[in-house]
PDB file of C-alpha atoms in Angstrom:
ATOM      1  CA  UNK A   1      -3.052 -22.848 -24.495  1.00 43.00           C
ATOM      2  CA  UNK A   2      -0.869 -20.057 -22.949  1.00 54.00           C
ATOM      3  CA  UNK A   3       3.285 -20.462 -23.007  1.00 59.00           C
ATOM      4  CA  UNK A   4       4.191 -20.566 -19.416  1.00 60.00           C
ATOM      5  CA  UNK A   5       5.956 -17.583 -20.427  1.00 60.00           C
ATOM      6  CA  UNK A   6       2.280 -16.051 -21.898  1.00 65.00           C
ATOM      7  CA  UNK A   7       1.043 -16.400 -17.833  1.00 66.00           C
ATOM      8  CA  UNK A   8       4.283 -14.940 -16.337  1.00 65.00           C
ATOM      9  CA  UNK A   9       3.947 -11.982 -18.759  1.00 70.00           C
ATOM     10  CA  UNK A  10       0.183 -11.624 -18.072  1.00 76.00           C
ATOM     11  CA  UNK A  11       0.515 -11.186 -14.372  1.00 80.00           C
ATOM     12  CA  UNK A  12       2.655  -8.010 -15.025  1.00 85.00           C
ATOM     13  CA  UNK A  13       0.161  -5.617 -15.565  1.00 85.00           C
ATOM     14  CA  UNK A  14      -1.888  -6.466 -12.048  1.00 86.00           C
ATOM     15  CA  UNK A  15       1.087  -6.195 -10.393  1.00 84.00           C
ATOM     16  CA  UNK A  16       2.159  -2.809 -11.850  1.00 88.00           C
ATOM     17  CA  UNK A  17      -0.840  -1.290 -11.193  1.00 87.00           C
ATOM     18  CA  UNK A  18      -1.197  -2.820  -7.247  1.00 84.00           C
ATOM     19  CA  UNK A  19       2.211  -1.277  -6.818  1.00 83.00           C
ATOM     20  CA  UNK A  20       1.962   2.154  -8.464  1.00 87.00           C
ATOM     21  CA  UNK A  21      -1.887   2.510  -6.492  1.00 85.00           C
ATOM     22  CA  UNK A  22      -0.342   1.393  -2.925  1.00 80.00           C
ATOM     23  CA  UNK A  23       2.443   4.010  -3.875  1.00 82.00           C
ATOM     24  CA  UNK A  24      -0.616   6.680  -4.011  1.00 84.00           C
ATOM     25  CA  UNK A  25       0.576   7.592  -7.557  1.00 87.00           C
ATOM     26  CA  UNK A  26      -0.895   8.586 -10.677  1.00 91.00           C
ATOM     27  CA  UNK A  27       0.191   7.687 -13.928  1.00 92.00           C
ATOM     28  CA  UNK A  28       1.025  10.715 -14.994  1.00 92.00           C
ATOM     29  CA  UNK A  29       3.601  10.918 -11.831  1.00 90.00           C
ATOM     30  CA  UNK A  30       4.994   7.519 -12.825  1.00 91.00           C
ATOM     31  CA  UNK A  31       5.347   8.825 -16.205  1.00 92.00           C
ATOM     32  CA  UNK A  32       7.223  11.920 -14.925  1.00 92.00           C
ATOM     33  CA  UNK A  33       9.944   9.316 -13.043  1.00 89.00           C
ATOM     34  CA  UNK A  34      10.204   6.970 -16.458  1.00 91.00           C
ATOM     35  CA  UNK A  35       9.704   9.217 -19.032  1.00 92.00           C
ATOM     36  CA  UNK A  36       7.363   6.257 -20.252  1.00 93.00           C
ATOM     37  CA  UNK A  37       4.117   7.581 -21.572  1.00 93.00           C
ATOM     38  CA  UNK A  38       0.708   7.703 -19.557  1.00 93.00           C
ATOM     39  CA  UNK A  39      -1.067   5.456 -22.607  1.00 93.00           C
ATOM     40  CA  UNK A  40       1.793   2.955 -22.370  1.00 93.00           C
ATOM     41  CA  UNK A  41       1.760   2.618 -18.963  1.00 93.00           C
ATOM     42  CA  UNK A  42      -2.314   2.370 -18.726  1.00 92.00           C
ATOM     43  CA  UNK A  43      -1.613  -0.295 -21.693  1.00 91.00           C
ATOM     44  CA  UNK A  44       0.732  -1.933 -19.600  1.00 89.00           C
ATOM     45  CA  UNK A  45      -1.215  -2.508 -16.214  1.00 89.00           C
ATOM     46  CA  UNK A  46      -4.529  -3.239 -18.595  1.00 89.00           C
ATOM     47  CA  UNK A  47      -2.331  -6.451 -20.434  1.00 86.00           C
ATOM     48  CA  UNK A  48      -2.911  -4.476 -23.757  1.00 89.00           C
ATOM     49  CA  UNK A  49       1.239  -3.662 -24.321  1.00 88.00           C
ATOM     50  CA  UNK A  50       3.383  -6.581 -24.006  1.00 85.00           C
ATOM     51  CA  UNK A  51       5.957  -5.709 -21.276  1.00 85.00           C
ATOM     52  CA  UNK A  52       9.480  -5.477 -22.434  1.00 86.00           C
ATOM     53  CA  UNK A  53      13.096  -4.837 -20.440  1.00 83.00           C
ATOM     54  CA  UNK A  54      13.178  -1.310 -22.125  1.00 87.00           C
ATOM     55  CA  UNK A  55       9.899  -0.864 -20.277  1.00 89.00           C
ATOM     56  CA  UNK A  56      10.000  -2.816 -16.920  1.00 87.00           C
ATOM     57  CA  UNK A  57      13.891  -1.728 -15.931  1.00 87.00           C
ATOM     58  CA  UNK A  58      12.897   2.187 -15.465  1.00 88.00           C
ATOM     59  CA  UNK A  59       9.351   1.031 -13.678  1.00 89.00           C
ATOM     60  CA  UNK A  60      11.607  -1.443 -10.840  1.00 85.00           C
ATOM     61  CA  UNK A  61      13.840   1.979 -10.444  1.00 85.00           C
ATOM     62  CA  UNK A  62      11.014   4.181 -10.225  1.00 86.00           C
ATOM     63  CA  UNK A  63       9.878   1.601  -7.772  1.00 82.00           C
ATOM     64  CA  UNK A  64      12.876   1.057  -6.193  1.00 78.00           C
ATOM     65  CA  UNK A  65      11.952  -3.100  -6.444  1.00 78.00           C
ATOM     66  CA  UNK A  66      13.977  -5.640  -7.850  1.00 77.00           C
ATOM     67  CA  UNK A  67      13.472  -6.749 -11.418  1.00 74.00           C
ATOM     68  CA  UNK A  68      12.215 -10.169 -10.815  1.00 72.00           C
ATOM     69  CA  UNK A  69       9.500  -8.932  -8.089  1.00 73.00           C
ATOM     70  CA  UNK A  70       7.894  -7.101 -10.706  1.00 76.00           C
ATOM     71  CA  UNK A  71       7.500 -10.165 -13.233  1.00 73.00           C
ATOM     72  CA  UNK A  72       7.176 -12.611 -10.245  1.00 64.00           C
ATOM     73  CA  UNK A  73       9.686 -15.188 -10.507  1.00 54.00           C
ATOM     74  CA  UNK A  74      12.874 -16.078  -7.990  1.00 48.00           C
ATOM     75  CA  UNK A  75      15.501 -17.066  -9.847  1.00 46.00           C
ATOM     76  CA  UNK A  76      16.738 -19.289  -6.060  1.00 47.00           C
ATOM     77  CA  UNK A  77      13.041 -20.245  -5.475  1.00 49.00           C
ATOM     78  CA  UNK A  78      14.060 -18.808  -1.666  1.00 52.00           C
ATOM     79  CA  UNK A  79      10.190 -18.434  -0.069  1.00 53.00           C
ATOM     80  CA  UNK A  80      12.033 -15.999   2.276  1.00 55.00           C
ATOM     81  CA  UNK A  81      11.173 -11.865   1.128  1.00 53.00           C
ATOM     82  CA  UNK A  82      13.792 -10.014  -0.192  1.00 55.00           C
ATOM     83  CA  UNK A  83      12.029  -7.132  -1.719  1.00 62.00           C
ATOM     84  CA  UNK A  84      13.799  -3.582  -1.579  1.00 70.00           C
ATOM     85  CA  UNK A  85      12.629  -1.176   1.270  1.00 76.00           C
ATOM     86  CA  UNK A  86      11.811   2.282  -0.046  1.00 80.00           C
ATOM     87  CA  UNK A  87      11.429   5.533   1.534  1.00 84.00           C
ATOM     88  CA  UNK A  88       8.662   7.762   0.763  1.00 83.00           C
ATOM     89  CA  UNK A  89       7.552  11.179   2.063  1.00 85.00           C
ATOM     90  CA  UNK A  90      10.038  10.172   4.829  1.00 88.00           C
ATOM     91  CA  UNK A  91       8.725   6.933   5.363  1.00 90.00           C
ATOM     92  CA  UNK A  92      10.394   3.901   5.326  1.00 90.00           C
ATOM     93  CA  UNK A  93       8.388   1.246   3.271  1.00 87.00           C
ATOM     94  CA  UNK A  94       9.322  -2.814   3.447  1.00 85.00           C
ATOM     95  CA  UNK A  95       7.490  -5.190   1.206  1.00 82.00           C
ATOM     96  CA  UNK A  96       6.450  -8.759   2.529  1.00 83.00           C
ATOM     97  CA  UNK A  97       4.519 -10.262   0.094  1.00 75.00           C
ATOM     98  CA  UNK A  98       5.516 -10.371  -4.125  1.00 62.00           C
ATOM     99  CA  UNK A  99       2.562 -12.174  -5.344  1.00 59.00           C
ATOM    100  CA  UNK A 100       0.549 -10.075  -7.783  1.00 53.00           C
ATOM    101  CA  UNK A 101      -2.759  -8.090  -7.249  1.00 56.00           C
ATOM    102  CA  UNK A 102      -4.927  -9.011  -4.195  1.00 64.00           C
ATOM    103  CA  UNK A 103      -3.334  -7.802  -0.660  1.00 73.00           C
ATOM    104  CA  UNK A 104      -0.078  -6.359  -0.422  1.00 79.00           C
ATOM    105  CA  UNK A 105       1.833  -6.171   2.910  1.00 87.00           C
ATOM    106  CA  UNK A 106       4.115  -3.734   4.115  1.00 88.00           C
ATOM    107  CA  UNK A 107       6.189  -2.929   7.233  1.00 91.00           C
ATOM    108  CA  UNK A 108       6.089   0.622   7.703  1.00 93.00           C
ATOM    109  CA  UNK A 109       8.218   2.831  10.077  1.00 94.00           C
ATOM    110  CA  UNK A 110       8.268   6.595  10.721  1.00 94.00           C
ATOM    111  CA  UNK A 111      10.994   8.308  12.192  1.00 93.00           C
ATOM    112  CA  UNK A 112      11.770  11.142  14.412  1.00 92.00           C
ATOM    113  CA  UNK A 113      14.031  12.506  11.878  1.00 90.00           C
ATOM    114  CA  UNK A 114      10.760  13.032   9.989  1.00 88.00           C
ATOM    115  CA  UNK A 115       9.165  16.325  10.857  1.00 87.00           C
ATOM    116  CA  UNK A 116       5.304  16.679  11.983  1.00 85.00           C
ATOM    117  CA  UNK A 117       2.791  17.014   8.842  1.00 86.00           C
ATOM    118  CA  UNK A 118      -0.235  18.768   8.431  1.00 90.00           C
ATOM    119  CA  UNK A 119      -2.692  16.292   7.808  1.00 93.00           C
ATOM    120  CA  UNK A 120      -3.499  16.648   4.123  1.00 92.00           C
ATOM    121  CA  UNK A 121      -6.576  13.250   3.445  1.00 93.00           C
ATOM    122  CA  UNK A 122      -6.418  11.541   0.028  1.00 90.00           C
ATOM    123  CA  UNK A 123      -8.824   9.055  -1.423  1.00 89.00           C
ATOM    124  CA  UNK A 124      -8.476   5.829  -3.761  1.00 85.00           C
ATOM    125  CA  UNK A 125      -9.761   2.648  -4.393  1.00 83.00           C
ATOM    126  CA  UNK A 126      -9.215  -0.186  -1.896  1.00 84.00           C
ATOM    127  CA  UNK A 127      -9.179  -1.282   1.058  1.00 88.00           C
ATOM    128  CA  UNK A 128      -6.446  -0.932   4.145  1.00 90.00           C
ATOM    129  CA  UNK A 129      -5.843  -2.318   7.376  1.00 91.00           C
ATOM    130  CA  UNK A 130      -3.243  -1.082   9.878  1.00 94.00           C
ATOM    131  CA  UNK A 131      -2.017  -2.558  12.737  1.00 94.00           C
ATOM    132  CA  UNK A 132       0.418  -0.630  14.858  1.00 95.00           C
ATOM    133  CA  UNK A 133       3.747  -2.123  16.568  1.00 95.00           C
ATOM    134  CA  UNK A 134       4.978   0.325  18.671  1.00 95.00           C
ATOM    135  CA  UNK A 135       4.945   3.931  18.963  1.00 94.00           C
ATOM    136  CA  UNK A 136       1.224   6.022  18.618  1.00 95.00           C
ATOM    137  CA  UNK A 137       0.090   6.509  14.939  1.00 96.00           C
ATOM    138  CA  UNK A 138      -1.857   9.822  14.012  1.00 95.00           C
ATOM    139  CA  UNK A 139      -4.997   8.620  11.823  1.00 96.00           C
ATOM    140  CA  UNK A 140      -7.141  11.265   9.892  1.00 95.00           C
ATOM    141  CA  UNK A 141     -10.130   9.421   8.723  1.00 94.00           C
ATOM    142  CA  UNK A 142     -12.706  11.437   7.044  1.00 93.00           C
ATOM    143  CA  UNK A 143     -14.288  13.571   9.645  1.00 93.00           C
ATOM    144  CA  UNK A 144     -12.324  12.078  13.050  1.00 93.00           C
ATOM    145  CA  UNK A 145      -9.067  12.199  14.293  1.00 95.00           C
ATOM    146  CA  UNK A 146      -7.870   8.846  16.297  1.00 94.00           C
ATOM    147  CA  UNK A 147      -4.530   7.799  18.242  1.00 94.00           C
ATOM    148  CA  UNK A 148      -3.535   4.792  17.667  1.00 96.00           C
ATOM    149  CA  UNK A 149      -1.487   3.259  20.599  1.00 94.00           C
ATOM    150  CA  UNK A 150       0.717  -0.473  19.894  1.00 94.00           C
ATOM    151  CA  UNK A 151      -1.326  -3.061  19.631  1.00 93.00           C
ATOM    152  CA  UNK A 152      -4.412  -1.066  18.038  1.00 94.00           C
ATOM    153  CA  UNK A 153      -5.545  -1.978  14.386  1.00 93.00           C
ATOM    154  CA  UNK A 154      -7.665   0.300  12.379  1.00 93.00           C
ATOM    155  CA  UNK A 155      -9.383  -1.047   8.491  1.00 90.00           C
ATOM    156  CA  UNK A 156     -11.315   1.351   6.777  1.00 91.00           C
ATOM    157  CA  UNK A 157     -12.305   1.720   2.907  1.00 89.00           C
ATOM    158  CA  UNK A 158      -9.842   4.158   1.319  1.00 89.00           C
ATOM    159  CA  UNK A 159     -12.254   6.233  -0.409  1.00 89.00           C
ATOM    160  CA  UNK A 160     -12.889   7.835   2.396  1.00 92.00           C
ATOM    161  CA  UNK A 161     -10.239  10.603   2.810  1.00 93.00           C
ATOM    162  CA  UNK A 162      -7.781   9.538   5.353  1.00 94.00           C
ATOM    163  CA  UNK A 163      -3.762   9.931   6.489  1.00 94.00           C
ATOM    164  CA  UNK A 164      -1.556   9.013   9.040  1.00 95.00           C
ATOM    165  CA  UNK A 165       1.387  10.243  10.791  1.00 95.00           C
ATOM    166  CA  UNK A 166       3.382   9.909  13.867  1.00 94.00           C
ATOM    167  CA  UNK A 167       1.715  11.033  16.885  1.00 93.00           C
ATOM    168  CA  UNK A 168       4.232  11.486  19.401  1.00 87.00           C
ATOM    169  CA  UNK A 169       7.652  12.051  20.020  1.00 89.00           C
ATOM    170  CA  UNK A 170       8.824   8.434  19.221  1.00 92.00           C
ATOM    171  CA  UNK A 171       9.256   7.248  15.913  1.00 94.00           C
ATOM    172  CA  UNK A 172       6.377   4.375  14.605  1.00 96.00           C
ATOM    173  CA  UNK A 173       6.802   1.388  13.097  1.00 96.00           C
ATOM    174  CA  UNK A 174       3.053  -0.337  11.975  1.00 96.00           C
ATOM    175  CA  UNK A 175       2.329  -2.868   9.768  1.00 94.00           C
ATOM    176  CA  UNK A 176      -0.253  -2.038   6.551  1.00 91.00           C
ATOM    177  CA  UNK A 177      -2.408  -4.316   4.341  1.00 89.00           C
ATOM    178  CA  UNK A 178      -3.503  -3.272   1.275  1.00 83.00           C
ATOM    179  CA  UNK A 179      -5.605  -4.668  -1.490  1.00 77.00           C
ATOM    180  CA  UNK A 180      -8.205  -3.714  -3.790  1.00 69.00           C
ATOM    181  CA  UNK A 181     -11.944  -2.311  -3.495  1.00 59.00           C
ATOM    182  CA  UNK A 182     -13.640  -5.260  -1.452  1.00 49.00           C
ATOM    183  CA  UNK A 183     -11.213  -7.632  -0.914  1.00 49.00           C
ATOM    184  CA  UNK A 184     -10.988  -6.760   3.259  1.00 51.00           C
ATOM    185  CA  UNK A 185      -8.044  -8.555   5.619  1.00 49.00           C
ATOM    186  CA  UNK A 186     -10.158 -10.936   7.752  1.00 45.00           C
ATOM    187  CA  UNK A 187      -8.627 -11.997  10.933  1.00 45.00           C
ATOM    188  CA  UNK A 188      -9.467 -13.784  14.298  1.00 41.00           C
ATOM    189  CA  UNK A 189      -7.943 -12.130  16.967  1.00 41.00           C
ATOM    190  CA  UNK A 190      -9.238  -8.557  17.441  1.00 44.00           C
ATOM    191  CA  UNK A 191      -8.299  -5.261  18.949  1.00 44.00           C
ATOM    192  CA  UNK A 192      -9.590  -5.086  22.650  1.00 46.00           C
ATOM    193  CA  UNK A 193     -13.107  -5.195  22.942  1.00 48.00           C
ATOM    194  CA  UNK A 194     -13.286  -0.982  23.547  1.00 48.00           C
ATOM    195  CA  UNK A 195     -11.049  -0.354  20.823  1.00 48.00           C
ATOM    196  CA  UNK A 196     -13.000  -2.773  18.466  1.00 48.00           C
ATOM    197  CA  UNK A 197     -16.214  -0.926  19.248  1.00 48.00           C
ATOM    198  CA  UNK A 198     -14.699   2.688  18.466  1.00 50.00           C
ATOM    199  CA  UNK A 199     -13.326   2.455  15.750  1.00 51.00           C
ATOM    200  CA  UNK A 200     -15.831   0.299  14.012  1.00 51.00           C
ATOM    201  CA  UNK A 201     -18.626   3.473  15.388  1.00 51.00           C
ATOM    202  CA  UNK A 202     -15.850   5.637  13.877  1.00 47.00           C
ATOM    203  CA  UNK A 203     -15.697   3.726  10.942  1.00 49.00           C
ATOM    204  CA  UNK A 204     -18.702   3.258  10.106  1.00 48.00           C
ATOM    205  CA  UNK A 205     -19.497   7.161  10.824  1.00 47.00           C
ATOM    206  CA  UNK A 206     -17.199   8.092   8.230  1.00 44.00           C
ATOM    207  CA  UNK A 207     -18.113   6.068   5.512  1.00 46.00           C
ATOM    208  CA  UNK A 208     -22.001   7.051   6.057  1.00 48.00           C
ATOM    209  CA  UNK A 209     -20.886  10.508   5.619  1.00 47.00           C
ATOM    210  CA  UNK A 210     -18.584   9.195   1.981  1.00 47.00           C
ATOM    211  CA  UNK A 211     -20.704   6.253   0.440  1.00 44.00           C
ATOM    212  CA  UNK A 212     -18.639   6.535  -2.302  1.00 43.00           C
TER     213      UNK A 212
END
């Protein structure tokens, strides 16, 4: 029988890799920011390399996480979130959840300091589901274009090419779910009836033209 250290240790790598993937990096750019090499790192997320302090202190800087959200444990036992925020591409990124794999939450704002992007789509596994709190979100989805306003949620499969930005002059804050191919955010109360409609004919439009 597994050490209860054996099952902290073995929920590492799933949480590695569900942070590096909702990141939108590679390994090879995580390797750049560690200097840790791409085989150690694929070792790491697959549970094939035992992690290690040498190993997990540059990832949780690269990361810009706490130590202890990367191997799961609170050393207060506080239920309450106290994750890191991040910025990224000029967004500001704050985690809510710490459990590994499955769906990852994060509060997401975009300010007006940040300047208007070309929209440039990427792909992955996964799934996503947005949900925007105020402000009017920019969302590329394969071959549409869509405004968000507050209030409006959007969930599409991430291999079809997609990005978002700010759409208007006031800065964005929306909230994001992420989690791997399949697993979708289910919820009872939905958009408003019109919005619901479009962007499931959206949807569904783009992924007929990207069955992946």
């Amino acid at each position: 029988m597994d050490s209860p250290l054996d099952q902290v240790l073995a929920t590492v790598g799933p949480r590695l890799r569900a942070l590096r993937q909702r990141r939108h990096l590679t390994l090879a750019d995580l390797s750049a920011a560690t200097d840790i090499s791409v085989s150690t790192l694929s070792r790491l997320e697959s549970g094939q390399r035992r992690p290690n302090l040498e190993l997990l202190l540059p990832l949780a800087r690269a990361h810009r996480v706490p130590l202890d959200e990367l191997i799961g444990t609170s050393v207060t036992g506080d239920p309450r979130i106290h994750a890191q925020s991040f910025t990224q591409n000029g967004m500001t990124f704050q985690p809510l959840t710490r459990r590994p794999g499955g769906l990852q939450a994060y509060k997401l704002i975009i300010p007006t300091s940040r300047a208007h992007q070309e929209p440039d789509p990427q792909a992955h596994e996964g799934y996503e589901w947005l949900y925007v709190l105020s402000g009017q979100l920019r969302l590329v989805l394969g071959e549409h274009d869509l405004a968000l306003r507050a209030g409006e949620a959007a969930e599409f499969d991430t291999r079809v090419p997609h990005w978002f930005d700010r759409a208007g002059s006031e800065p964005v804050e929306l909230l994001s779910l992420f989690g791997p191919q399949g697993e979708r955010m289910h919820v009872r109360a939905r958009p408003r009836k019109g919005v619901e409609a479009r962007l499931n004919r959206q949807s569904s439009a783009a992924l007929d033209h990207n069955p992946g």
